Coordinates of C-alpha atoms and ligand atoms in Angstrom, one line a residue:
M260 CA -20.0 -21.3 24.1
K261 CA -16.5 -20.8 22.7
S262 CA -13.5 -22.7 24.1
T263 CA -10.7 -20.7 25.7
S264 CA -8.4 -21.5 22.8
E265 CA -11.0 -20.3 20.3
T266 CA -11.3 -17.1 22.2
S267 CA -7.6 -16.5 22.4
I268 CA -7.2 -17.2 18.6
L269 CA -10.0 -14.7 17.9
E270 CA -8.4 -12.1 20.2
S271 CA -5.1 -12.4 18.3
Y272 CA -6.8 -11.5 15.0
L273 CA -8.6 -8.3 16.2
Q274 CA -5.9 -5.8 15.1
D275 CA -3.9 -4.8 12.0
E276 CA -0.8 -2.6 11.9
S277 CA -2.8 0.5 12.6
R278 CA -3.0 -0.9 16.1
K279 CA -6.8 -0.4 16.3
T280 CA -8.5 -3.3 18.2
G281 CA -11.9 -4.5 17.0
T282 CA -14.5 -7.0 18.2
S283 CA -15.9 -10.1 16.6
T284 CA -18.0 -13.1 17.7
R285 CA -16.3 -15.8 15.6
I286 CA -13.4 -16.2 13.1
F287 CA -13.3 -18.6 10.1
F288 CA -10.2 -19.7 8.2
P289 CA -11.6 -20.9 4.8
E290 CA -9.3 -23.2 2.7
N291 CA -11.3 -22.9 -0.5
E292 CA -14.1 -21.1 -2.3
S293 CA -16.7 -23.5 -0.9
D294 CA -15.7 -22.8 2.6
V295 CA -16.2 -19.0 2.0
C296 CA -19.6 -19.6 0.4
A297 CA -20.6 -21.8 3.4
V298 CA -19.8 -19.0 5.9
F299 CA -22.2 -16.6 4.0
R300 CA -24.9 -19.2 3.4
K301 CA -24.9 -20.5 7.0
N302 CA -24.8 -17.0 8.5
P303 CA -27.3 -14.9 6.6
H304 CA -27.9 -11.2 7.6
T305 CA -24.6 -11.2 9.6
P306 CA -21.9 -8.6 9.1
V307 CA -18.6 -10.1 7.9
T308 CA -15.1 -8.6 7.9
L309 CA -12.4 -9.9 5.6
Q310 CA -8.7 -10.3 6.5
G311 CA -5.6 -10.9 4.6
A312 CA -2.3 -10.7 6.4
R313 CA -3.4 -7.8 8.6
T314 CA -0.5 -5.5 7.6
G315 CA -3.0 -2.8 6.7
L316 CA -2.6 0.7 8.2
T317 CA -6.2 1.9 8.2
A318 CA -8.0 -0.8 10.2
G319 CA -9.7 -2.1 7.0
C320 CA -9.6 -5.7 8.2
V321 CA -10.4 -4.9 11.9
P322 CA -13.9 -6.2 12.6
E323 CA -16.5 -4.0 14.3
G324 CA -18.6 -6.9 15.5
G325 CA -20.0 -9.8 13.4
L326 CA -17.9 -12.6 11.9
T327 CA -14.3 -12.4 10.7
V328 CA -13.1 -14.4 7.7
N329 CA -9.4 -14.6 7.5
L330 CA -8.0 -15.8 4.1
E331 CA -4.5 -16.8 5.2
R332 CA -5.1 -20.5 4.5
M333 CA -6.1 -19.9 0.9
N334 CA -2.5 -19.4 -0.1
Q335 CA -1.9 -21.6 -3.1
I336 CA -0.5 -20.8 -6.6
L337 CA -3.1 -22.1 -9.0
D338 CA -1.5 -21.6 -12.3
F339 CA 1.8 -20.3 -13.8
Q340 CA 2.0 -19.3 -17.5
P341 CA 5.5 -17.8 -18.1
S342 CA 6.2 -16.3 -21.5
E343 CA 8.9 -14.2 -23.2
N344 CA 7.1 -11.0 -22.4
G345 CA 6.2 -11.9 -18.9
G346 CA 3.1 -14.1 -18.8
S347 CA 0.8 -14.5 -15.8
I348 CA 0.3 -16.3 -12.5
T349 CA -3.0 -17.2 -10.8
V350 CA -3.0 -17.1 -7.0
Q351 CA -5.3 -17.5 -4.1
P352 CA -5.8 -14.4 -2.0
G353 CA -3.9 -15.4 1.1
I354 CA -0.5 -15.9 -0.6
L355 CA 2.0 -13.5 0.7
L356 CA 4.0 -11.2 -1.5
Q357 CA 7.2 -12.6 -0.2
T358 CA 6.1 -16.2 -1.1
L359 CA 5.1 -15.1 -4.6
R360 CA 8.5 -13.5 -5.0
Q361 CA 10.3 -16.7 -3.8
Y362 CA 8.3 -18.8 -6.2
L363 CA 9.2 -16.6 -9.1
Q364 CA 12.8 -16.7 -8.1
R365 CA 12.7 -20.5 -8.0
H366 CA 11.2 -20.8 -11.4
P367 CA 13.4 -18.6 -13.7
H368 CA 12.5 -20.4 -17.0
P369 CA 12.1 -19.5 -19.8
L370 CA 13.4 -16.3 -18.3
P371 CA 13.3 -14.6 -14.8
L372 CA 10.0 -12.9 -14.1
F373 CA 8.7 -10.5 -11.4
F374 CA 5.5 -9.0 -10.1
P375 CA 6.3 -5.3 -10.1
P376 CA 4.1 -3.8 -7.2
D377 CA 6.2 -3.8 -4.1
P378 CA 4.7 -2.5 -0.9
T379 CA 7.5 -2.1 1.7
E380 CA 5.8 -4.8 3.8
S381 CA 6.4 -8.0 1.9
T382 CA 4.3 -10.0 4.3
A383 CA 1.2 -8.4 2.8
S384 CA -1.2 -10.9 1.1
L385 CA -2.2 -10.5 -2.6
G386 CA -5.9 -10.3 -1.6
G387 CA -5.1 -7.4 0.7
M388 CA -2.9 -5.8 -1.9
I389 CA -5.6 -6.0 -4.6
S390 CA -8.2 -4.7 -2.2
C391 CA -6.1 -1.7 -1.3
N392 CA -4.6 -1.2 -4.8
S393 CA -1.3 -1.2 -3.1
S394 CA 1.9 0.2 -4.5
G395 CA 5.4 0.7 -3.3
A396 CA 8.8 2.2 -4.2
R397 CA 8.8 0.6 -7.7
S398 CA 5.4 2.1 -8.5
F399 CA 7.3 5.2 -9.5
R400 CA 8.2 3.3 -12.7
Y401 CA 5.6 0.5 -12.9
G402 CA 2.4 1.8 -11.4
A403 CA 0.2 0.1 -8.7
V404 CA -1.4 -3.3 -8.3
R405 CA -4.4 -2.3 -10.6
D406 CA -2.1 -2.3 -13.6
Y407 CA -1.2 -6.0 -13.0
V408 CA -4.6 -7.6 -12.3
L409 CA -5.8 -9.6 -15.3
A410 CA -8.8 -11.5 -13.8
L411 CA -10.6 -11.9 -10.5
D412 CA -12.9 -14.5 -8.9
L413 CA -15.1 -13.1 -6.2
I414 CA -17.8 -14.3 -3.8
L415 CA -20.6 -12.0 -3.1
P416 CA -22.2 -11.7 0.4
D417 CA -25.1 -14.0 -0.7
G418 CA -22.6 -16.7 -1.6
D419 CA -23.0 -16.2 -5.4
K420 CA -19.9 -15.9 -7.5
L421 CA -18.5 -13.4 -10.1
H422 CA -15.7 -14.0 -12.6
L423 CA -14.2 -10.9 -14.2
V424 CA -11.6 -10.8 -16.9
R425 CA -9.8 -7.5 -17.9
G426 CA -11.0 -6.2 -21.2
K427 CA -14.2 -8.3 -21.2
K428 CA -16.8 -6.2 -19.4
H429 CA -17.1 -2.4 -19.5
A430 CA -19.6 0.1 -18.1
S431 CA -21.8 1.7 -20.7
G432 CA -21.1 5.4 -19.8
L433 CA -22.0 5.3 -16.1
Q434 CA -24.3 2.2 -16.2
F435 CA -23.0 -1.2 -15.1
Q436 CA -24.3 -4.7 -15.3
F437 CA -22.8 -8.0 -14.1
K438 CA -24.0 -11.5 -14.5
T439 CA -23.2 -13.8 -11.6
R440 CA -22.2 -17.4 -11.9
G441 CA -25.7 -18.2 -10.4
G442 CA -27.2 -16.4 -13.5
R443 CA -28.4 -13.3 -11.6
L444 CA -28.2 -9.9 -13.3
I445 CA -26.8 -7.1 -11.1
S446 CA -27.1 -3.6 -12.5
G447 CA -26.8 0.0 -11.4
A448 CA -25.3 3.4 -12.0
L449 CA -21.8 4.7 -11.1
P450 CA -21.5 8.1 -9.5
A451 CA -20.5 11.0 -11.7
L452 CA -17.2 12.1 -10.3
S453 CA -13.7 13.1 -11.3
M454 CA -10.9 11.3 -9.6
P455 CA -7.8 13.3 -8.6
K456 CA -5.2 13.5 -11.4
V457 CA -2.3 12.0 -9.5
K458 CA -0.3 8.9 -10.3
K459 CA -1.4 7.0 -7.2
H460 CA -4.9 7.1 -5.8
T461 CA -6.9 4.6 -3.7
A462 CA -9.6 6.5 -1.8
G463 CA -13.1 5.4 -2.5
Y464 CA -14.1 3.3 -5.6
F465 CA -12.3 3.7 -8.9
I466 CA -14.9 5.3 -11.2
K467 CA -14.7 6.4 -14.8
P468 CA -17.2 6.4 -17.6
N469 CA -17.0 3.3 -19.8
M470 CA -14.5 1.8 -17.3
D471 CA -13.4 -1.8 -17.3
L472 CA -15.6 -3.2 -14.5
I473 CA -12.8 -5.3 -13.0
D474 CA -11.4 -2.0 -11.8
L475 CA -14.4 -1.4 -9.5
F476 CA -13.2 -4.3 -7.3
I477 CA -9.6 -3.3 -7.2
G478 CA -9.1 -0.8 -4.3
A479 CA -12.6 -1.5 -3.1
E480 CA -11.3 -2.5 0.4
G481 CA -13.3 -5.7 0.5
T482 CA -16.6 -3.9 0.5
L483 CA -18.0 -5.5 -2.7
G484 CA -17.0 -9.1 -2.5
V485 CA -14.4 -11.6 -1.3
I486 CA -11.5 -12.1 -3.8
T487 CA -10.9 -15.8 -4.0
S488 CA -8.4 -15.9 -6.8
A489 CA -6.5 -13.5 -9.0
R490 CA -4.6 -13.8 -12.3
L491 CA -1.7 -11.4 -12.2
R492 CA 0.5 -10.0 -15.0
L493 CA 4.2 -10.6 -14.7
L494 CA 7.1 -8.8 -16.4
P495 CA 10.6 -10.0 -17.4
R496 CA 13.1 -9.2 -14.7
K497 CA 16.2 -7.1 -15.6
K498 CA 19.5 -8.8 -14.9
L499 CA 21.1 -6.0 -12.8
R500 CA 19.8 -3.9 -9.9
W501 CA 21.9 -1.1 -8.3
G502 CA 20.8 1.2 -5.6
A503 CA 22.0 4.0 -3.3
V504 CA 21.2 6.0 -0.2
L505 CA 22.2 9.6 -0.9
F506 CA 22.6 11.7 2.3
L507 CA 21.9 15.4 2.0
P508 CA 22.6 18.4 4.3
K509 CA 19.1 20.0 4.0
E510 CA 15.5 19.1 2.9
D511 CA 15.5 21.8 0.2
C512 CA 18.6 20.1 -1.4
A513 CA 16.7 16.7 -1.4
L514 CA 13.6 18.2 -3.1
S515 CA 15.8 19.8 -5.7
L516 CA 17.6 16.5 -6.3
V517 CA 14.3 14.6 -6.6
K518 CA 13.0 17.0 -9.2
T519 CA 16.2 16.8 -11.2
L520 CA 16.3 13.0 -11.2
R521 CA 12.6 12.6 -11.8
N522 CA 12.9 14.8 -15.0
K523 CA 15.5 12.5 -16.4
T524 CA 13.3 9.4 -16.4
D525 CA 11.7 10.4 -19.7
D526 CA 15.0 9.1 -21.2
S527 CA 15.2 5.3 -21.3
A528 CA 18.9 5.6 -20.7
F529 CA 18.1 6.6 -17.1
P530 CA 16.3 3.5 -15.8
L531 CA 15.3 4.8 -12.4
E532 CA 12.9 2.5 -10.6
A533 CA 12.5 3.9 -7.1
L534 CA 12.8 7.4 -5.7
E535 CA 12.2 7.6 -2.0
F536 CA 12.8 10.1 0.8
F537 CA 13.8 10.0 4.5
G538 CA 13.4 13.2 6.5
S539 CA 15.6 14.4 9.3
D540 CA 13.0 13.3 11.9
T541 CA 13.1 9.8 10.4
L542 CA 16.9 9.6 10.3
N543 CA 16.9 10.6 14.0
L544 CA 14.5 7.8 14.8
L545 CA 16.6 5.3 12.8
R546 CA 19.8 6.5 14.5
H547 CA 18.2 6.1 17.9
D548 CA 17.0 2.5 17.2
Q549 CA 20.3 1.6 15.4
R550 CA 22.2 2.6 18.5
R551 CA 19.9 0.4 20.6
G552 CA 20.6 -2.5 18.2
L553 CA 17.0 -2.7 17.2
V554 CA 17.5 -2.1 13.5
L555 CA 20.2 -2.0 10.8
R556 CA 22.6 -4.0 13.0
E557 CA 24.8 -5.0 10.1
S558 CA 24.8 -1.6 8.4
E559 CA 27.2 1.3 8.7
L560 CA 26.1 3.8 11.4
I561 CA 23.9 6.5 9.8
R562 CA 26.0 9.6 9.5
E563 CA 25.6 12.2 12.2
D564 CA 26.0 15.2 9.8
A565 CA 23.3 13.9 7.4
D566 CA 20.0 15.8 7.6
C567 CA 17.9 13.7 5.3
A568 CA 18.3 11.1 2.6
V569 CA 17.1 10.1 -0.9
Y570 CA 17.0 6.4 -1.9
V571 CA 17.3 5.4 -5.5
E572 CA 17.2 2.0 -7.3
F573 CA 18.0 1.4 -11.0
T574 CA 17.5 -1.8 -13.0
A575 CA 18.9 -2.7 -16.5
D576 CA 20.3 -5.6 -18.4
D577 CA 23.3 -3.5 -19.4
R578 CA 26.0 -2.7 -16.9
A579 CA 27.2 0.3 -18.9
L580 CA 23.7 1.9 -18.6
L581 CA 23.8 1.6 -14.8
M582 CA 27.4 3.0 -14.7
D583 CA 26.2 6.1 -16.7
A584 CA 23.1 6.4 -14.5
F585 CA 25.3 6.3 -11.3
S586 CA 27.6 9.0 -12.8
T587 CA 24.6 11.2 -13.4
V588 CA 23.4 10.6 -9.8
C589 CA 26.8 11.5 -8.4
R590 CA 27.0 14.7 -10.5
E591 CA 23.5 15.8 -9.5
L592 CA 24.0 14.9 -5.8
S593 CA 27.1 17.1 -5.7
A594 CA 25.2 19.9 -7.4
A595 CA 22.5 19.6 -4.8
G596 CA 25.0 19.9 -1.9
G597 CA 25.5 16.2 -1.1
D598 CA 28.8 14.1 -1.1
P599 CA 28.8 11.0 -3.3
A600 CA 31.8 9.6 -1.4
R601 CA 29.7 9.5 1.8
S602 CA 26.6 7.8 0.3
W603 CA 25.8 4.1 0.5
A604 CA 25.9 2.3 -2.8
A605 CA 24.8 -1.2 -3.7
I606 CA 25.7 -3.0 -6.9
N607 CA 24.8 -6.6 -5.9
A608 CA 21.8 -8.5 -4.5
S609 CA 23.1 -8.8 -0.9
H610 CA 24.0 -5.1 -0.7
I611 CA 20.6 -4.2 -2.2
E612 CA 18.9 -6.2 0.6
K613 CA 20.8 -4.1 3.1
L614 CA 19.6 -0.9 1.5
R615 CA 16.1 -2.3 1.6
E616 CA 16.4 -3.0 5.3
F617 CA 17.1 0.7 5.7
R618 CA 13.9 1.5 3.8
H619 CA 11.8 -1.0 5.7
A620 CA 13.3 0.1 9.1
A621 CA 11.6 3.5 8.9
P622 CA 8.0 2.3 9.2
E623 CA 9.1 -0.4 11.6
C624 CA 10.6 2.2 14.0
V625 CA 7.4 4.2 13.9
N626 CA 5.3 1.2 14.6
R627 CA 7.5 0.1 17.5
K628 CA 7.2 3.6 19.0
I629 CA 3.5 3.5 18.7
R630 CA 3.4 0.0 20.4
E631 CA 5.5 1.4 23.3
I632 CA 3.2 4.5 23.7
K633 CA 0.1 2.3 23.5
K634 CA 1.2 0.5 26.7
S635 CA 0.4 3.7 28.7
V636 CA -2.2 5.2 26.3
P637 CA -4.1 2.2 24.8
Q638 CA -6.6 4.2 22.7
I639 CA -3.8 5.6 20.5
T640 CA -3.5 4.2 16.9
K641 CA -1.0 5.0 14.3
L642 CA -1.3 8.5 12.9
G643 CA 0.2 8.5 9.4
T644 CA -0.8 10.3 6.2
D645 CA -1.0 8.7 2.8
M646 CA -1.7 11.7 0.7
S647 CA -0.2 12.6 -2.7
V648 CA -0.2 15.7 -4.9
P649 CA 0.6 16.5 -8.6
D650 CA 4.3 16.9 -9.4
S651 CA 4.0 20.7 -9.5
R652 CA 3.0 20.9 -5.8
L653 CA 5.9 19.0 -4.3
E654 CA 7.4 22.0 -2.5
D655 CA 4.0 23.3 -1.5
V656 CA 3.1 20.1 0.2
F657 CA 6.4 19.9 2.1
S658 CA 5.9 23.5 3.4
L659 CA 2.4 22.5 4.5
Y660 CA 3.6 19.4 6.4
R661 CA 6.6 21.1 8.0
E662 CA 4.6 24.1 9.2
G663 CA 1.9 21.9 10.7
I664 CA 4.4 19.7 12.5
Q665 CA 6.3 22.7 13.9
V666 CA 3.3 24.7 14.9
G667 CA 1.7 21.7 16.5
G668 CA 5.0 20.7 18.3
F669 CA 4.7 17.1 17.1
E670 CA 7.3 14.4 17.2
S671 CA 7.2 13.2 13.5
A672 CA 8.7 10.8 11.0
V673 CA 8.4 11.8 7.3
F674 CA 9.4 9.3 4.7
G675 CA 8.3 7.5 1.6
H676 CA 7.5 7.6 -2.1
I677 CA 8.6 11.1 -3.0
G678 CA 8.9 10.1 -6.7
N679 CA 5.1 10.2 -6.8
N680 CA 4.9 13.2 -4.4
H681 CA 3.6 10.8 -1.8
V682 CA 5.4 10.8 1.5
H683 CA 4.0 9.4 4.7
V684 CA 3.9 11.9 7.5
N685 CA 3.8 10.0 10.8
L686 CA 2.9 12.0 13.9
I687 CA 3.9 10.3 17.1
P688 CA 1.4 11.3 19.8
H689 CA 2.3 10.9 23.4
D690 CA -1.2 11.5 24.9
M691 CA -4.8 11.7 23.8
A692 CA -4.7 15.5 23.5
Q693 CA -1.9 15.3 21.0
Y694 CA -3.6 12.4 19.2
S695 CA -6.8 14.3 18.7
R696 CA -4.8 17.4 17.6
G697 CA -3.0 15.2 15.1
K698 CA -6.2 14.0 13.6
T699 CA -7.5 17.6 13.2
L700 CA -4.2 18.5 11.5
F701 CA -4.7 15.6 9.0
E702 CA -8.2 17.0 8.2
T703 CA -6.7 20.4 7.6
W704 CA -4.0 18.9 5.4
A705 CA -6.5 16.8 3.5
K706 CA -8.5 19.9 2.6
A707 CA -5.4 21.7 1.4
I708 CA -4.2 18.7 -0.6
V709 CA -7.5 18.3 -2.3
Q710 CA -7.3 22.0 -3.3
M711 CA -3.9 21.2 -4.8
G712 CA -5.5 18.5 -7.0
G713 CA -4.2 15.7 -4.7
T714 CA -5.7 12.6 -3.1
V715 CA -6.3 11.8 0.6
S716 CA -5.0 8.2 0.1
A717 CA -2.5 7.2 -2.5
E718 CA -1.9 3.5 -1.5
H719 CA -3.3 2.4 1.9
G720 CA -7.0 3.0 1.2
V721 CA -9.1 4.8 3.8
G722 CA -10.3 1.7 5.7
K723 CA -12.1 2.7 8.9
L724 CA -9.6 5.2 10.3
K725 CA -9.6 7.6 7.3
A726 CA -13.1 7.1 5.9
G727 CA -14.0 10.6 7.1
L728 CA -11.3 12.1 4.9
L729 CA -13.3 11.0 1.8
K730 CA -15.7 13.9 2.5
T731 CA -13.0 16.3 1.6
L732 CA -12.6 14.7 -1.8
Y733 CA -16.2 13.9 -2.8
S734 CA -19.6 15.6 -2.2
E735 CA -22.3 13.9 0.0
E736 CA -24.2 13.1 -3.1
Q737 CA -21.3 11.5 -4.8
L738 CA -20.6 9.4 -1.7
R739 CA -24.3 8.4 -1.5
A740 CA -24.1 7.3 -5.1
M741 CA -20.9 5.3 -4.3
K742 CA -22.7 3.6 -1.5
Q743 CA -25.6 2.7 -3.9
V744 CA -23.0 0.8 -6.0
K745 CA -22.2 -1.3 -2.9
Q746 CA -25.9 -1.8 -2.2
C747 CA -26.3 -3.3 -5.7
L748 CA -23.8 -6.0 -4.8
D749 CA -24.3 -6.2 -1.0
P750 CA -28.0 -5.1 -0.4
E751 CA -27.8 -5.5 3.4
M752 CA -24.4 -3.7 3.6
L753 CA -22.9 -6.7 5.5
L754 CA -19.4 -6.9 4.0
N755 CA -16.6 -5.0 5.6
Q756 CA -18.9 -2.6 7.5
G757 CA -17.2 0.7 8.4
N758 CA -14.7 0.7 5.4
I759 CA -14.9 3.6 3.0
F760 CA -18.4 4.8 4.2
G761 CA -17.7 4.9 7.9
K762 CA -20.3 3.9 10.5
Ligands
FAD950 C1 5.8 -1.6 7.7 C2 4.7 -1.4 6.7 C3 5.0 -0.9 5.4 C4 4.0 -0.7 4.5 N1 4.3 -0.2 3.2 C5 3.4 -0.1 2.3 C6 3.7 0.3 1.0 O1 4.9 0.7 0.7 N2 2.7 0.4 0.1 C7 1.4 0.0 0.4 O2 0.6 0.1 -0.5 N3 1.1 -0.4 1.6 C8 2.0 -0.5 2.6 N4 1.7 -1.0 3.8 C9 0.3 -1.3 4.1 C10 -0.1 -2.8 3.8 O3 1.0 -3.6 3.8 C11 -0.9 -2.9 2.5 O4 -2.1 -2.1 2.6 C12 -1.3 -4.3 2.2 O5 -1.9 -4.3 0.9 C13 -2.3 -4.9 3.1 O6 -2.4 -6.3 2.8 P1 -2.8 -7.4 3.9 O7 -2.8 -8.7 3.3 O8 -2.1 -7.2 5.1 O9 -4.3 -6.9 4.1 P2 -5.2 -6.7 5.4 O10 -4.6 -5.6 6.2 O11 -5.5 -8.0 6.0 O12 -6.5 -6.1 4.7 C14 -6.5 -4.9 4.0 C15 -7.9 -4.7 3.3 O13 -8.1 -5.7 2.3 C16 -9.3 -6.4 2.6 N5 -9.1 -7.8 2.1 C17 -8.1 -8.6 2.5 N6 -8.2 -9.8 1.8 C18 -9.2 -9.7 1.0 C19 -9.9 -10.5 0.1 N7 -9.4 -11.8 -0.2 N8 -11.0 -10.1 -0.6 C20 -11.5 -8.9 -0.4 N9 -10.9 -8.0 0.5 C21 -9.8 -8.4 1.2 C22 -9.5 -6.3 4.1 O14 -10.8 -6.5 4.4 C23 -9.0 -4.9 4.3 O15 -10.0 -4.0 4.0 C24 2.7 -1.1 4.8 C25 2.4 -1.7 6.0 C26 3.4 -1.8 7.0 C27 3.1 -2.4 8.3

């Protein structure tokens, strides 16, 4: 029988930021690889759900019965190899992004380095980020986590181990084979499929003929093995970072500004690193919470006459380059109908932090609202999209979203990574009828977005809540073949049940 304290610890680990609540019989907090192996070896034939920092938005780490393994105590830096062109760092999976950043800031020799992927939630763990192939505002310039994973150590559900190094093991066409640390050969076939041609995609397994097999485990949402350590690529950090929140009078103006700024990034003299969007619905939510003193307490009040905003960040070693880039932004902002004098600019680290608070406050406000609504309608979870489309379909996807929101009469908050045509559309349902209409609307959008050449998940993964959307992207046969890949590594389908393949 479990003690009361054990039960209450378990209960506090049954949710992630999607606000879905799961069930589990027991939770383990391994401190090293051997502890993880022991959980599998002592509990054969038992479903196991893995957890990082539980900031996920798709219930990927929310258990549906069985055991829970939370990796938060495996949070050490194992090795740091700085070099002139960046070098690498090896970490355990439970280390938080913010801890990794602090470590790199405290070790600026031989030169300051950084880990480029930057999900807005810096309390995410590296294990979770790798499992979701996370990305963030800076992915506009640097790509997602996948591009920075050099090696992985994994434990399979039978307790055996895999060590994978980028560049060392490729599929032969669509055939794959691994040799485990225990000497076992695991082989199988990858499904024949074509992934959407968008810059960010993390829905289902990453599959390409002749692919580097390490990529199969990145974005696999913990369904193929437990990541117990990762060697990550670092880049030299630029000396200067400037940013701005540009307020605009209409959404059309913002879309036109985004396209203009994005087109300039082919030129290295325009070092744009992040290009983000905040719709009128989001600004209203922020204004409301700012007035209540819940967010942005130390910021200027958000202007009443601003309809929407575009957020930009630039980095360079050369101040003159940033001055030129800012002049260009001011010129293009005026041309798009905005007023540079009424924008917020940041040209030092503390001001940049304030701008980032603004960016972080948007999802926080949505999450707080959902928490409030859940008090009276407990079954409600967060309803947010994570879809992206090719550059040429930016306006089309905005029309699709705005029409759906208006016709459905939803309260909404649209914001996010517009540089990659990837905004999060959050619907805020107030009752179960609205909640289920919202889910239906997401399915309609997913179909339209796949038709546009887009993806149903650009950075959060599909977890449990969006697993159904994969059916709009891939055929049943392709999904069956994807499942067979899992069966090669996890024959009893015990690990992270419900993720990617649903129930
Ligand atoms: C306010 C807010 C803003 C966000 N902004 C962004 C954003 O900009 N970009 C973005 O990409 N995401 C964003 N997210 C989502 C979330 O932060 C990311 O998905 C993050 O990568 C999850 O990391 P985690 O450690 O919390 O993982 P968890 O939520 O604990 O788990 C996520 C998945 O990873 C699996 N997993 C965890 N650890 C391991 C391991 N060691 N081995 C194998 N599988 C494992 C879990 O089983 C689960 O399937 C945001 C979330 C919030 C709340």
